[in-house]
GROMACS .gro file of C-alpha atoms in nm:
model
  300
    1MET     CA    1  17.690  19.206   8.848
    2GLN     CA    2  17.939  19.054   9.077
    3LEU     CA    3  18.121  19.418   9.102
    4SER     CA    4  17.770  19.537   9.261
    5ILE     CA    5  17.685  19.210   9.474
    6GLN     CA    6  18.049  19.184   9.639
    7ASN     CA    7  18.145  19.597   9.718
    8PRO     CA    8  17.857  19.585  10.029
    9ILE     CA    9  18.000  19.280  10.136
   10SER     CA   10  18.298  19.352  10.162
   11THR     CA   11  18.180  19.728  10.329
   12TYR     CA   12  18.039  19.520  10.568
   13LEU     CA   13  18.323  19.288  10.637
   14ILE     CA   14  18.517  19.630  10.679
   15TYR     CA   15  18.261  19.786  10.945
   16VAL     CA   16  18.193  19.441  11.140
   17CYS     CA   17  18.646  19.452  11.182
   18THR     CA   18  18.612  19.814  11.245
   19PHE     CA   19  18.378  19.748  11.539
   20CYS     CA   20  18.551  19.438  11.632
   21ALA     CA   21  18.878  19.621  11.667
   22VAL     CA   22  18.710  19.928  11.877
   23GLU     CA   23  18.502  19.696  12.068
   24ILE     CA   24  18.812  19.504  12.181
   25GLY     CA   25  19.089  19.832  12.243
   26THR     CA   26  18.805  19.983  12.480
   27LEU     CA   27  18.792  19.637  12.699
   28LEU     CA   28  19.192  19.635  12.685
   29SER     CA   29  19.219  20.048  12.837
   30CYS     CA   30  18.889  19.927  13.077
   31GLY     CA   31  19.075  19.640  13.184
   32CYS     CA   32  19.383  19.803  13.228
   33LEU     CA   33  19.208  20.115  13.359
   34SER     CA   34  19.092  19.852  13.674
   35LEU     CA   35  19.463  19.754  13.715
   36LEU     CA   36  19.538  20.136  13.752
   37VAL     CA   37  19.266  20.202  14.080
   38ARG     CA   38  19.355  19.901  14.203
   39TYR     CA   39  19.753  20.032  14.196
   40MET     CA   40  19.625  20.352  14.316
   41LEU     CA   41  19.402  20.314  14.601
   42VAL     CA   42  19.522  20.054  14.773
   43PRO     CA   43  19.815  20.084  15.006
   44ASN     CA   44  20.099  19.840  15.146
   45VAL     CA   45  19.887  19.567  15.320
   46SER     CA   46  20.152  19.392  15.479
   47TRP     CA   47  20.435  19.362  15.609
   48GLN     CA   48  20.671  19.194  15.856
   49THR     CA   49  21.088  19.102  15.905
   50THR     CA   50  21.266  18.890  16.120
   51LEU     CA   51  21.464  19.095  16.406
   52ASN     CA   52  21.810  19.001  16.466
   53PHE     CA   53  21.913  19.212  16.815
   54ASN     CA   54  22.282  19.277  16.902
   55PHE     CA   55  22.381  19.369  17.297
   56ASP     CA   56  22.721  19.502  17.423
   57THR     CA   57  22.876  19.165  17.626
   58ILE     CA   58  23.134  19.400  17.761
   59CYS     CA   59  23.078  19.542  18.042
   60HIS     CA   60  23.207  19.888  18.153
   61SER     CA   61  23.168  20.093  18.455
   62GLY     CA   62  23.128  19.789  18.692
   63VAL     CA   63  22.808  19.714  18.528
   64GLN     CA   64  22.715  19.350  18.601
   65PRO     CA   65  22.607  19.142  18.309
   66VAL     CA   66  22.262  18.974  18.332
   67ASN     CA   67  22.190  18.670  18.056
   68ASN     CA   68  22.549  18.793  17.909
   69MET     CA   69  22.415  19.111  17.845
   70CYS     CA   70  22.550  19.427  17.924
   71SER     CA   71  22.350  19.684  17.809
   72PHE     CA   72  21.975  19.681  17.634
   73PRO     CA   73  21.954  19.473  17.312
   74SER     CA   74  21.859  19.647  17.022
   75THR     CA   75  21.835  19.625  16.604
   76GLU     CA   76  21.783  19.834  16.368
   77PHE     CA   77  21.619  19.761  15.971
   78ASP     CA   78  21.505  19.898  15.713
   79LEU     CA   79  21.115  20.033  15.614
   80THR     CA   80  21.173  19.973  15.218
   81ILE     CA   81  21.016  19.804  14.991
   82GLY     CA   82  21.238  19.787  14.635
   83GLY     CA   83  21.328  20.173  14.771
   84SER     CA   84  21.013  20.319  14.801
   85PRO     CA   85  20.879  20.318  15.191
   86VAL     CA   86  20.668  20.103  15.327
   87PHE     CA   87  20.435  20.321  15.522
   88THR     CA   88  20.196  20.452  15.247
   89TYR     CA   89  20.138  20.894  15.236
   90GLY     CA   90  19.838  20.900  15.462
   91HIS     CA   91  19.708  20.585  15.584
   92PRO     CA   92  19.681  20.406  15.914
   93TYR     CA   93  19.887  20.125  16.036
   94SER     CA   94  19.883  19.871  16.314
   95ILE     CA   95  20.259  19.774  16.396
   96VAL     CA   96  20.306  19.460  16.611
   97SER     CA   97  20.681  19.264  16.760
   98ASP     CA   98  20.573  18.890  16.865
   99PHE     CA   99  20.820  18.760  17.059
  100TYR     CA  100  20.900  18.381  17.126
  101ILE     CA  101  21.031  18.333  17.456
  102PRO     CA  102  21.115  17.952  17.602
  103ASP     CA  103  20.846  17.875  17.935
  104SER     CA  104  21.083  17.879  18.185
  105PRO     CA  105  21.060  17.970  18.538
  106LYS     CA  106  21.312  18.262  18.491
  107ASN     CA  107  21.135  18.402  18.236
  108ASN     CA  108  20.848  18.391  18.463
  109LEU     CA  109  21.004  18.593  18.733
  110ALA     CA  110  21.151  18.862  18.421
  111GLY     CA  111  20.870  19.122  18.562
  112MET     CA  112  20.764  19.376  18.364
  113ASN     CA  113  20.966  19.500  18.050
  114ILE     CA  114  20.974  19.786  17.802
  115LEU     CA  115  21.020  19.801  17.424
  116THR     CA  116  21.067  20.046  17.201
  117LEU     CA  117  21.046  20.165  16.812
  118GLU     CA  118  21.169  20.466  16.680
  119LEU     CA  119  21.084  20.546  16.285
  120LEU     CA  120  21.395  20.692  16.168
  121ASP     CA  121  21.350  20.938  15.825
  122GLU     CA  122  21.687  20.964  15.538
  123GLY     CA  123  21.905  21.139  15.763
  124GLY     CA  124  21.876  20.898  16.040
  125ASN     CA  125  21.672  21.132  16.292
  126CYS     CA  126  21.436  20.993  16.489
  127SER     CA  127  21.076  21.068  16.371
  128ARG     CA  128  20.801  20.920  16.612
  129LYS     CA  129  20.867  20.678  16.883
  130PHE     CA  130  20.665  20.386  17.094
  131ARG     CA  131  20.708  20.237  17.415
  132ARG     CA  132  20.513  19.949  17.536
  133SER     CA  133  20.520  19.730  17.918
  134PHE     CA  134  20.441  19.420  17.859
  135SER     CA  135  20.522  19.075  18.085
  136VAL     CA  136  20.548  18.721  17.993
  137PRO     CA  137  20.241  18.562  18.125
  138TYR     CA  138  20.146  18.359  18.427
  139ARG     CA  139  20.104  18.018  18.476
  140SER     CA  140  20.084  17.833  18.807
  141THR     CA  141  20.306  17.601  18.805
  142LEU     CA  142  19.992  17.293  18.797
  143VAL     CA  143  19.926  17.469  18.484
  144ARG     CA  144  20.256  17.429  18.279
  145PHE     CA  145  20.297  17.073  18.439
  146THR     CA  146  19.930  16.925  18.303
  147SER     CA  147  20.040  17.099  18.001
  148ARG     CA  148  20.398  16.944  17.924
  149LEU     CA  149  20.253  16.628  17.999
  150LEU     CA  150  19.947  16.616  17.717
  151LEU     CA  151  20.206  16.773  17.450
  152LEU     CA  152  20.491  16.503  17.586
  153LEU     CA  153  20.483  16.320  17.306
  154LEU     CA  154  20.524  16.638  17.080
  155HIS     CA  155  20.760  16.841  17.274
  156VAL     CA  156  21.000  16.528  17.206
  157THR     CA  157  20.951  16.529  16.864
  158ARG     CA  158  20.976  16.846  16.852
  159VAL     CA  159  20.681  16.913  16.693
  160VAL     CA  160  20.547  17.221  16.963
  161ASP     CA  161  20.833  17.391  17.102
  162GLU     CA  162  20.836  17.445  17.510
  163GLU     CA  163  20.793  17.822  17.428
  164LEU     CA  164  20.476  18.061  17.530
  165HIS     CA  165  20.378  18.363  17.167
  166ILE     CA  166  20.403  18.716  17.343
  167LEU     CA  167  20.248  18.962  17.166
  168VAL     CA  168  20.265  19.333  17.160
  169GLU     CA  169  20.133  19.631  17.023
  170LEU     CA  170  20.313  19.908  16.930
  171ALA     CA  171  20.046  20.099  16.732
  172SER     CA  172  19.676  20.133  16.622
  173GLY     CA  173  19.685  20.341  16.396
  174TYR     CA  174  19.975  20.538  16.321
  175GLN     CA  175  19.939  20.754  15.995
  176ASP     CA  176  20.309  20.874  15.814
  177TYR     CA  177  20.269  21.257  15.708
  178GLN     CA  178  20.679  21.347  15.733
  179ALA     CA  179  20.780  21.502  15.424
  180PRO     CA  180  21.137  21.317  15.474
  181PRO     CA  181  20.978  20.916  15.487
  182ILE     CA  182  21.067  20.663  15.701
  183VAL     CA  183  21.276  20.456  15.583
  184ARG     CA  184  21.421  20.287  15.917
  185GLY     CA  185  21.347  20.182  16.227
  186ARG     CA  186  21.459  20.086  16.546
  187VAL     CA  187  21.384  19.846  16.817
  188THR     CA  188  21.501  19.810  17.196
  189MET     CA  189  21.401  19.603  17.423
  190GLU     CA  190  21.456  19.755  17.786
  191SER     CA  191  21.520  19.426  18.006
  192ARG     CA  192  21.836  19.171  18.067
  193GLU     CA  193  21.651  18.919  18.254
  194LEU     CA  194  21.402  18.836  17.948
  195ILE     CA  195  21.497  18.544  17.650
  196TRP     CA  196  21.369  18.442  17.390
  197THR     CA  197  21.434  18.267  17.057
  198ARG     CA  198  21.324  18.502  16.847
  199ALA     CA  199  21.151  18.804  16.782
  200SER     CA  200  20.951  18.979  16.450
  201ILE     CA  201  20.742  19.299  16.394
  202ARG     CA  202  20.505  19.315  16.131
  203LEU     CA  203  20.248  19.657  15.962
  204ASP     CA  204  19.943  19.577  15.859
  205ALA     CA  205  19.708  19.813  15.703
  206HIS     CA  206  19.370  19.870  15.783
  207LEU     CA  207  19.125  19.842  15.479
  208THR     CA  208  18.794  19.971  15.458
  209GLY     CA  209  18.549  20.069  15.183
  210LEU     CA  210  18.660  20.020  14.872
  211ARG     CA  211  19.037  19.948  14.924
  212SER     CA  212  18.906  19.615  15.114
  213TRP     CA  213  18.687  19.475  14.836
  214LEU     CA  214  19.016  19.574  14.603
  215TYR     CA  215  19.249  19.371  14.827
  216TYR     CA  216  19.016  19.064  14.956
  217TRP     CA  217  18.828  19.034  14.660
  218PRO     CA  218  19.021  19.132  14.368
  219TRP     CA  219  18.872  18.929  14.075
  220PHE     CA  220  18.526  19.063  14.120
  221THR     CA  221  18.624  19.415  14.184
  222PHE     CA  222  18.777  19.373  13.841
  223PHE     CA  223  18.458  19.227  13.722
  224VAL     CA  224  18.304  19.505  13.825
  225LEU     CA  225  18.504  19.815  13.775
  226THR     CA  226  18.583  19.681  13.413
  227SER     CA  227  18.279  19.655  13.281
  228SER     CA  228  18.141  19.879  13.452
  229SER     CA  229  18.335  20.093  13.283
  230PHE     CA  230  18.356  19.936  12.937
  231ILE     CA  231  17.958  19.971  13.007
  232PHE     CA  232  17.976  20.396  12.962
  233VAL     CA  233  18.224  20.388  12.718
  234ASN     CA  234  17.952  20.251  12.509
  235ILE     CA  235  17.726  20.418  12.624
  236LEU     CA  236  17.929  20.717  12.527
  237TYR     CA  237  18.003  20.551  12.142
  238LEU     CA  238  17.639  20.514  12.097
  239LEU     CA  239  17.574  20.916  12.209
  240MET     CA  240  17.846  20.972  11.965
  241VAL     CA  241  17.698  20.804  11.667
  242ILE     CA  242  17.355  20.934  11.704
  243SER     CA  243  17.436  21.285  11.741
  244GLN     CA  244  17.683  21.269  11.478
  245THR     CA  245  17.398  21.090  11.230
  246PHE     CA  246  17.083  21.242  11.364
  247TRP     CA  247  17.129  21.567  11.518
  248PRO     CA  248  17.276  21.704  11.181
  249LEU     CA  249  16.970  21.610  10.992
  250LEU     CA  250  16.746  21.782  11.277
  251SER     CA  251  16.964  22.079  11.288
  252LEU     CA  252  16.891  22.133  10.892
  253ASN     CA  253  16.522  22.102  10.922
  254SER     CA  254  16.451  22.327  11.171
  255ASP     CA  255  16.710  22.601  11.012
  256GLU     CA  256  16.451  22.603  10.648
  257PRO     CA  257  16.288  22.895  10.635
  258ALA     CA  258  15.883  22.941  10.627
  259PRO     CA  259  15.713  22.956  10.303
  260ARG     CA  260  15.649  23.308  10.296
  261THR     CA  261  15.286  23.396  10.146
  262VAL     CA  262  15.381  23.626   9.818
  263ARG     CA  263  15.125  23.906   9.751
  264ARG     CA  264  14.994  23.975   9.362
  265ARG     CA  265  14.899  24.359   9.319
  266PRO     CA  266  14.756  24.400   9.038
  267LEU     CA  267  14.833  24.542   8.635
  268VAL     CA  268  14.817  24.830   8.551
  269SER     CA  269  14.830  24.969   8.188
  270CYS     CA  270  15.201  25.124   8.113
  271PRO     CA  271  15.133  25.477   7.891
  272PRO     CA  272  15.292  25.398   7.612
  273SER     CA  273  15.617  25.533   7.552
  274GLU     CA  274  15.835  25.824   7.358
  275SER     CA  275  16.035  25.543   7.196
  276LEU     CA  276  15.758  25.448   7.013
  277GLY     CA  277  15.739  25.789   6.848
  278GLU     CA  278  15.350  25.975   7.046
  279PRO     CA  279  15.418  26.192   7.356
  280VAL     CA  280  15.331  26.089   7.695
  281GLU     CA  281  15.048  26.244   7.791
  282SER     CA  282  14.914  26.206   8.193
  283ILE     CA  283  14.667  25.896   8.280
  284ASN     CA  284  14.304  25.980   8.246
  285PRO     CA  285  14.081  25.725   8.223
  286HIS     CA  286  13.746  25.839   8.200
  287ASN     CA  287  13.857  26.055   7.930
  288ILE     CA  288  13.738  26.404   8.149
  289PRO     CA  289  13.834  26.706   7.939
  290PRO     CA  290  14.127  26.890   8.077
  291ASP     CA  291  13.944  27.179   8.203
  292THR     CA  292  13.657  27.008   8.378
  293GLN     CA  293  13.947  26.806   8.591
  294THR     CA  294  14.067  27.110   8.707
  295ASP     CA  295  13.740  27.219   8.811
  296LEU     CA  296  13.593  26.904   9.025
  297MET     CA  297  13.937  26.965   9.201
  298GLU     CA  298  13.911  27.324   9.320
  299PRO     CA  299  13.687  27.356   9.629
  300ASN     CA  300  13.358  27.499   9.609
   0.00000   0.00000   0.00000
């Protein structure tokens, strides 16, 4: 009696443990699938580096130095993250350069300036070139004096520097379709009149649709993708169980042949056989003489 009670309980526990293991494995697989989808769809969204310009200080061929510069300041930088290119293939990017220049009369008289960006591949060849002109925002003497007077305490304590922020947009929707990937960049300031304190360049990806949801709301999209895929897989499990449990029974019922009606034939008395020692005669149920029988069969 105890064995008969323990067997159903152990079988039930085995079923419950198997079900829980399958569900936990399915949930973990759906979570890994959601992470893989985010990794494949979301590109390198933001990247920034500092620009350290170099220039010649020794002038040749009678070139006069301007601000101690005999050539246009230029710098090169890497466009890789961990050995892989920053640009995601076929995805649009905006390229922006930031300059912080002192708010001085000399910079206000610098006039127009040109900033050049060259994108280089692994062989050092220029794949794309961007040139943008910009100038220092005009500020009158009265405006500069008023702003300095209002921010005098912050300027003295060095909380706020006396400088202007200039933003130069080099590209608004650049897409990298180059077969050799772009791994380096070169920035050249085609001016010797402008003086700046620091400069940087950054890349920002344009995210739309599902990519923006995956990047800006990662936990929400992770929950939605994981739960939806988990429900879908459980529906497949349910359909599989139904097909394995009920479909064979339905197929067996449909394959059974229909009952056949058997029509019984009337029993006919067999003549005595020769095994009994009697000669076999023709069947003559009415005992008609042979001569009469032949006469009846002849035509008139």
